[in-house]
mmCIF file of C-alpha atoms in Angstrom:
data_model
loop_
_atom_site.group_PDB
_atom_site.id
_atom_site.type_symbol
_atom_site.label_atom_id
_atom_site.label_comp_id
_atom_site.label_asym_id
_atom_site.label_seq_id
_atom_site.Cartn_x
_atom_site.Cartn_y
_atom_site.Cartn_z
ATOM 1 C CA MET A 1 104.822 103.883 76.946
ATOM 2 C CA ALA A 2 105.352 105.089 73.438
ATOM 3 C CA VAL A 3 104.869 108.166 71.286
ATOM 4 C CA ARG A 4 104.784 108.368 67.494
ATOM 5 C CA VAL A 5 104.605 111.310 65.133
ATOM 6 C CA GLN A 6 103.688 110.218 61.622
ATOM 7 C CA ARG A 7 102.114 111.258 58.341
ATOM 8 C CA GLU A 8 100.215 107.967 57.909
ATOM 9 C CA ASP A 9 96.801 107.130 59.325
ATOM 10 C CA PHE A 10 96.480 104.684 62.241
ATOM 11 C CA ASP A 11 94.181 101.786 63.121
ATOM 12 C CA LEU A 12 92.735 102.069 66.626
ATOM 13 C CA GLY A 13 91.938 98.352 66.890
ATOM 14 C CA LYS A 14 95.428 97.278 65.911
ATOM 15 C CA GLU A 15 97.091 99.809 68.179
ATOM 16 C CA LEU A 16 94.901 98.824 71.116
ATOM 17 C CA ALA A 17 95.528 95.118 70.621
ATOM 18 C CA GLY A 18 99.265 95.681 70.223
ATOM 19 C CA LEU A 19 99.455 97.755 73.384
ATOM 20 C CA THR A 20 97.628 95.326 75.649
ATOM 21 C CA ARG A 21 98.772 91.990 74.182
ATOM 22 C CA GLY A 22 100.568 89.850 76.746
ATOM 23 C CA ASN A 23 99.888 92.135 79.709
ATOM 24 C CA THR A 24 97.170 90.538 81.824
ATOM 25 C CA ALA A 25 97.675 93.070 84.623
ATOM 26 C CA ILE A 26 95.624 95.463 82.475
ATOM 27 C CA GLY A 27 92.005 95.645 83.590
ATOM 28 C CA GLY A 28 90.855 98.668 81.596
ATOM 29 C CA VAL A 29 91.863 100.600 78.486
ATOM 30 C CA THR A 30 90.655 104.054 77.499
ATOM 31 C CA SER A 31 91.261 105.660 74.124
ATOM 32 C CA PHE A 32 90.635 109.043 72.547
ATOM 33 C CA VAL A 33 90.666 109.668 68.793
ATOM 34 C CA GLY A 34 90.619 113.224 67.442
ATOM 35 C CA LEU A 35 89.140 113.794 63.969
ATOM 36 C CA VAL A 36 89.328 116.641 61.467
ATOM 37 C CA ARG A 37 86.048 118.456 61.961
ATOM 38 C CA ASP A 38 84.321 120.312 59.139
ATOM 39 C CA LEU A 39 83.885 123.937 60.068
ATOM 40 C CA THR A 40 80.313 125.014 60.557
ATOM 41 C CA ASP A 41 80.803 128.381 58.891
ATOM 42 C CA ASP A 42 79.531 128.891 55.358
ATOM 43 C CA LYS A 43 82.945 128.695 53.703
ATOM 44 C CA GLY A 44 83.289 125.009 54.543
ATOM 45 C CA LEU A 45 86.556 123.233 55.176
ATOM 46 C CA SER A 46 88.260 121.445 52.317
ATOM 47 C CA ALA A 47 91.344 120.305 54.236
ATOM 48 C CA MET A 48 93.617 120.962 57.141
ATOM 49 C CA THR A 49 97.398 120.778 57.289
ATOM 50 C CA LEU A 50 99.254 120.139 60.513
ATOM 51 C CA GLU A 51 102.739 121.513 60.823
ATOM 52 C CA HIS A 52 105.005 120.562 63.727
ATOM 53 C CA TYR A 53 108.467 121.102 65.151
ATOM 54 C CA PRO A 54 110.344 117.835 64.553
ATOM 55 C CA GLY A 55 112.474 117.003 67.557
ATOM 56 C CA MET A 56 110.654 119.177 70.060
ATOM 57 C CA THR A 57 107.358 117.451 69.255
ATOM 58 C CA GLU A 58 108.661 114.005 70.199
ATOM 59 C CA ARG A 59 110.391 115.460 73.243
ATOM 60 C CA MET A 60 107.230 117.142 74.526
ATOM 61 C CA LEU A 61 105.042 114.090 73.862
ATOM 62 C CA GLU A 62 107.497 111.895 75.759
ATOM 63 C CA ARG A 63 107.462 114.337 78.644
ATOM 64 C CA ILE A 64 103.654 114.446 78.746
ATOM 65 C CA ASP A 65 103.554 110.648 78.590
ATOM 66 C CA SER A 66 106.075 110.359 81.394
ATOM 67 C CA GLU A 67 104.087 112.841 83.506
ATOM 68 C CA ALA A 68 100.985 110.634 83.142
ATOM 69 C CA HIS A 69 102.963 107.618 84.338
ATOM 70 C CA ASP A 70 104.156 109.609 87.366
ATOM 71 C CA ARG A 71 100.598 110.558 88.281
ATOM 72 C CA TRP A 72 98.670 107.320 87.667
ATOM 73 C CA PRO A 73 99.482 103.602 88.007
ATOM 74 C CA LEU A 74 99.508 102.883 84.270
ATOM 75 C CA GLU A 75 100.421 99.620 82.588
ATOM 76 C CA ALA A 76 100.752 101.069 79.102
ATOM 77 C CA THR A 77 100.211 104.273 77.130
ATOM 78 C CA LEU A 78 100.397 105.307 73.499
ATOM 79 C CA ILE A 79 100.258 108.685 71.792
ATOM 80 C CA VAL A 80 100.108 108.836 67.972
ATOM 81 C CA HIS A 81 99.884 112.274 66.364
ATOM 82 C CA ARG A 82 99.711 112.831 62.630
ATOM 83 C CA TYR A 83 101.055 115.747 60.618
ATOM 84 C CA GLY A 84 100.580 116.820 57.000
ATOM 85 C CA ARG A 85 97.401 117.355 54.993
ATOM 86 C CA MET A 86 94.127 115.791 56.146
ATOM 87 C CA GLU A 87 90.524 116.023 55.034
ATOM 88 C CA PRO A 88 87.386 116.288 57.200
ATOM 89 C CA GLY A 89 86.642 112.980 58.925
ATOM 90 C CA GLU A 90 90.276 111.835 58.971
ATOM 91 C CA GLN A 91 91.898 110.828 62.241
ATOM 92 C CA ILE A 92 94.478 113.279 63.626
ATOM 93 C CA VAL A 93 95.450 112.015 67.051
ATOM 94 C CA LEU A 94 95.212 108.875 69.162
ATOM 95 C CA VAL A 95 95.756 108.561 72.905
ATOM 96 C CA ILE A 96 95.488 105.247 74.764
ATOM 97 C CA ALA A 97 95.912 104.636 78.493
ATOM 98 C CA ALA A 98 95.773 101.182 80.089
ATOM 99 C CA SER A 99 95.704 100.426 83.782
ATOM 100 C CA ALA A 100 94.604 97.778 86.264
ATOM 101 C CA HIS A 101 91.500 99.877 86.974
ATOM 102 C CA ARG A 102 89.245 102.120 84.938
ATOM 103 C CA GLN A 103 89.638 105.324 86.926
ATOM 104 C CA ALA A 104 93.364 105.674 86.231
ATOM 105 C CA ALA A 105 92.807 104.774 82.563
ATOM 106 C CA PHE A 106 90.029 107.366 82.119
ATOM 107 C CA GLU A 107 91.840 110.129 83.965
ATOM 108 C CA ALA A 108 95.220 109.548 82.326
ATOM 109 C CA CYS A 109 93.675 109.495 78.841
ATOM 110 C CA HIS A 110 91.871 112.766 79.522
ATOM 111 C CA PHE A 111 95.024 114.321 80.961
ATOM 112 C CA LEU A 112 97.141 113.220 77.990
ATOM 113 C CA ILE A 113 94.903 114.804 75.365
ATOM 114 C CA ASP A 114 94.327 117.998 77.376
ATOM 115 C CA TRP A 115 98.038 118.501 77.990
ATOM 116 C CA LEU A 116 99.044 117.557 74.487
ATOM 117 C CA LYS A 117 96.728 120.200 73.048
ATOM 118 C CA THR A 118 98.447 123.013 74.925
ATOM 119 C CA GLN A 119 102.049 121.722 75.033
ATOM 120 C CA ALA A 120 102.929 119.773 71.898
ATOM 121 C CA PRO A 121 104.220 122.059 69.113
ATOM 122 C CA PHE A 122 101.651 121.444 66.361
ATOM 123 C CA TRP A 123 99.847 124.120 64.349
ATOM 124 C CA LYS A 124 96.810 123.727 62.131
ATOM 125 C CA VAL A 125 96.193 125.678 58.976
ATOM 126 C CA GLU A 126 92.717 125.336 57.474
ATOM 127 C CA GLU A 127 92.023 125.537 53.768
ATOM 128 C CA ALA A 128 88.524 126.660 52.850
ATOM 129 C CA ARG A 129 86.803 125.520 49.650
ATOM 130 C CA ASP A 130 87.344 128.965 48.155
ATOM 131 C CA GLY A 131 91.113 128.378 48.342
ATOM 132 C CA THR A 132 91.853 130.687 51.282
ATOM 133 C CA ALA A 133 94.008 129.360 54.114
ATOM 134 C CA GLU A 134 93.927 130.442 57.726
ATOM 135 C CA TRP A 135 95.998 129.490 60.744
ATOM 136 C CA VAL A 136 93.819 128.172 63.554
ATOM 137 C CA GLU A 137 93.866 130.349 66.683
ATOM 138 C CA ALA A 138 94.594 128.731 70.046
ATOM 139 C CA ARG A 139 91.476 128.559 72.203
ATOM 140 C CA ASP A 140 91.214 129.677 75.820
ATOM 141 C CA SER A 141 88.960 126.672 76.477
ATOM 142 C CA ASP A 142 91.929 124.387 75.699
ATOM 143 C CA ASP A 143 94.071 126.268 78.223
ATOM 144 C CA ASP A 144 91.264 125.987 80.782
ATOM 145 C CA ALA A 145 90.976 122.244 80.137
ATOM 146 C CA ALA A 146 94.712 121.777 80.639
ATOM 147 C CA ALA A 147 94.739 124.013 83.738
ATOM 148 C CA ARG A 148 92.426 121.559 85.493
ATOM 149 C CA TRP A 149 95.348 119.135 85.650
ATOM 150 C CA GLU A 150 97.853 121.580 87.102
ATOM 151 C CA LYS A 151 99.153 120.571 90.472
ATOM 152 C CA MET B 1 122.543 130.956 66.819
ATOM 153 C CA LYS B 2 119.942 129.068 64.825
ATOM 154 C CA LEU B 3 116.467 130.598 64.692
ATOM 155 C CA LEU B 4 113.373 128.663 63.641
ATOM 156 C CA TYR B 5 109.946 130.127 62.843
ATOM 157 C CA PHE B 6 106.718 128.147 62.700
ATOM 158 C CA ALA B 7 103.103 128.589 61.561
ATOM 159 C CA TRP B 8 102.046 132.185 60.858
ATOM 160 C CA LEU B 9 105.342 133.520 62.186
ATOM 161 C CA ARG B 10 107.072 131.638 59.365
ATOM 162 C CA THR B 11 104.648 132.861 56.702
ATOM 163 C CA ARG B 12 104.706 136.478 57.921
ATOM 164 C CA ILE B 13 108.486 136.646 58.320
ATOM 165 C CA GLY B 14 108.960 134.798 55.049
ATOM 166 C CA ILE B 15 111.582 132.249 56.174
ATOM 167 C CA GLY B 16 111.507 129.060 58.224
ATOM 168 C CA GLU B 17 114.991 129.196 59.629
ATOM 169 C CA GLU B 18 118.165 131.240 59.630
ATOM 170 C CA THR B 19 121.463 131.575 61.421
ATOM 171 C CA VAL B 20 122.059 134.907 63.136
ATOM 172 C CA GLU B 21 124.673 136.596 65.273
ATOM 173 C CA PRO B 22 122.806 138.973 67.566
ATOM 174 C CA PRO B 23 124.751 141.843 69.146
ATOM 175 C CA PRO B 24 126.430 140.922 72.447
ATOM 176 C CA GLU B 25 123.851 142.775 74.561
ATOM 177 C CA VAL B 26 121.218 140.238 73.448
ATOM 178 C CA ARG B 27 121.503 137.807 76.339
ATOM 179 C CA THR B 28 117.966 136.626 77.081
ATOM 180 C CA VAL B 29 114.809 135.542 75.273
ATOM 181 C CA ALA B 30 113.286 138.962 76.025
ATOM 182 C CA ASP B 31 116.358 140.703 74.539
ATOM 183 C CA LEU B 32 115.994 138.605 71.388
ATOM 184 C CA LEU B 33 112.310 139.534 71.040
ATOM 185 C CA ASN B 34 113.302 143.197 71.314
ATOM 186 C CA TRP B 35 116.145 142.909 68.825
ATOM 187 C CA LEU B 36 114.458 140.880 66.062
ATOM 188 C CA PRO B 37 111.882 143.581 65.109
ATOM 189 C CA THR B 38 114.761 145.976 64.358
ATOM 190 C CA ARG B 39 115.837 143.672 61.508
ATOM 191 C CA GLY B 40 113.037 144.596 59.134
ATOM 192 C CA ALA B 41 109.375 145.371 58.596
ATOM 193 C CA ASN B 42 108.483 141.680 58.228
ATOM 194 C CA PHE B 43 109.955 140.941 61.668
ATOM 195 C CA ALA B 44 108.407 144.037 63.243
ATOM 196 C CA GLN B 45 104.975 143.107 61.901
ATOM 197 C CA ALA B 46 105.172 139.396 62.793
ATOM 198 C CA LEU B 47 106.462 140.076 66.304
ATOM 199 C CA ALA B 48 104.259 143.099 67.061
ATOM 200 C CA ASP B 49 102.364 141.283 69.819
ATOM 201 C CA PRO B 50 104.878 139.573 72.145
ATOM 202 C CA ASN B 51 102.007 137.907 74.066
ATOM 203 C CA ALA B 52 101.166 135.914 70.935
ATOM 204 C CA ILE B 53 104.690 134.461 70.697
ATOM 205 C CA ARG B 54 105.984 131.318 72.370
ATOM 206 C CA VAL B 55 109.727 130.653 72.497
ATOM 207 C CA ALA B 56 111.628 127.395 72.847
ATOM 208 C CA VAL B 57 115.369 127.271 73.519
ATOM 209 C CA ASN B 58 116.985 123.979 72.498
ATOM 210 C CA GLN B 59 113.494 122.449 72.123
ATOM 211 C CA ASP B 60 112.269 123.361 75.602
ATOM 212 C CA TYR B 61 109.748 126.104 76.399
ATOM 213 C CA ALA B 62 111.588 129.214 77.605
ATOM 214 C CA LYS B 63 110.576 132.259 79.643
ATOM 215 C CA PRO B 64 111.507 135.874 78.799
ATOM 216 C CA ALA B 65 114.319 135.976 81.386
ATOM 217 C CA ASP B 66 115.935 132.732 80.220
ATOM 218 C CA PRO B 67 119.461 133.134 78.791
ATOM 219 C CA ILE B 68 120.356 132.425 75.168
ATOM 220 C CA LEU B 69 123.820 131.462 73.951
ATOM 221 C CA PRO B 70 125.511 131.566 70.510
ATOM 222 C CA GLY B 71 125.158 127.811 69.824
ATOM 223 C CA ASP B 72 121.483 127.620 70.821
ATOM 224 C CA GLU B 73 118.542 126.604 68.651
ATOM 225 C CA VAL B 74 115.800 129.135 69.364
ATOM 226 C CA ALA B 75 112.309 128.587 67.956
ATOM 227 C CA LEU B 76 109.548 131.206 67.797
ATOM 228 C CA PHE B 77 105.948 130.204 67.242
ATOM 229 C CA PRO B 78 102.331 131.061 68.056
ATOM 230 C CA PRO B 79 100.376 129.186 70.752
ATOM 231 C CA VAL B 80 100.038 125.547 69.683
ATOM 232 C CA THR B 81 96.868 124.157 68.083
ATOM 233 C CA GLY B 82 97.408 120.395 67.790
ATOM 234 C CA GLY B 83 95.263 117.541 69.027
#
């Protein structure tokens, strides 16, 4: 299990290979990659900047990761979350879960991204092409998605 | 006590962090959220809706009744929007 918070982009193929290499107990790997989406409104998105709370971010990601390992029989997990300025189409977040069987891998991956979205201290500010910047509002649908995993 | 502000709380208050000595009657997170707006219009405006504020004490989410101590790092921020 590992978490990384970084400015740089990541390579899904490399990360996936690195995580599973040498562990033949793994029978299935599930990954989720979040991308910067262009807003559909007429202003258009020129870029997005992610701010975070260094220290607490790593702490929360480690806790979320550890919670997934408590709930599912996982062989390996990885969370990579970027911060800084990103343009539409760029990768923001990567979650990988590997297990002996697919069900645990699918469920844990889903859990990790849902929980991360409501717990990890990141904030997005969107820059429109006209130069205005707006902080993204938290969405109730994200809370609802995370609530599904509450025990 | 070290206070940190993130996202629109930082931009509305105008600073990212500061060191403060709240009066002795400020003992909990809720007390702090009541005291801060008395420090100026920027604080009063940024903290007008307490439901929109999340608080972490020493990098852990805290509830209104949780205690705060002079050496603590207390962060105030809006609901998170990562992922």
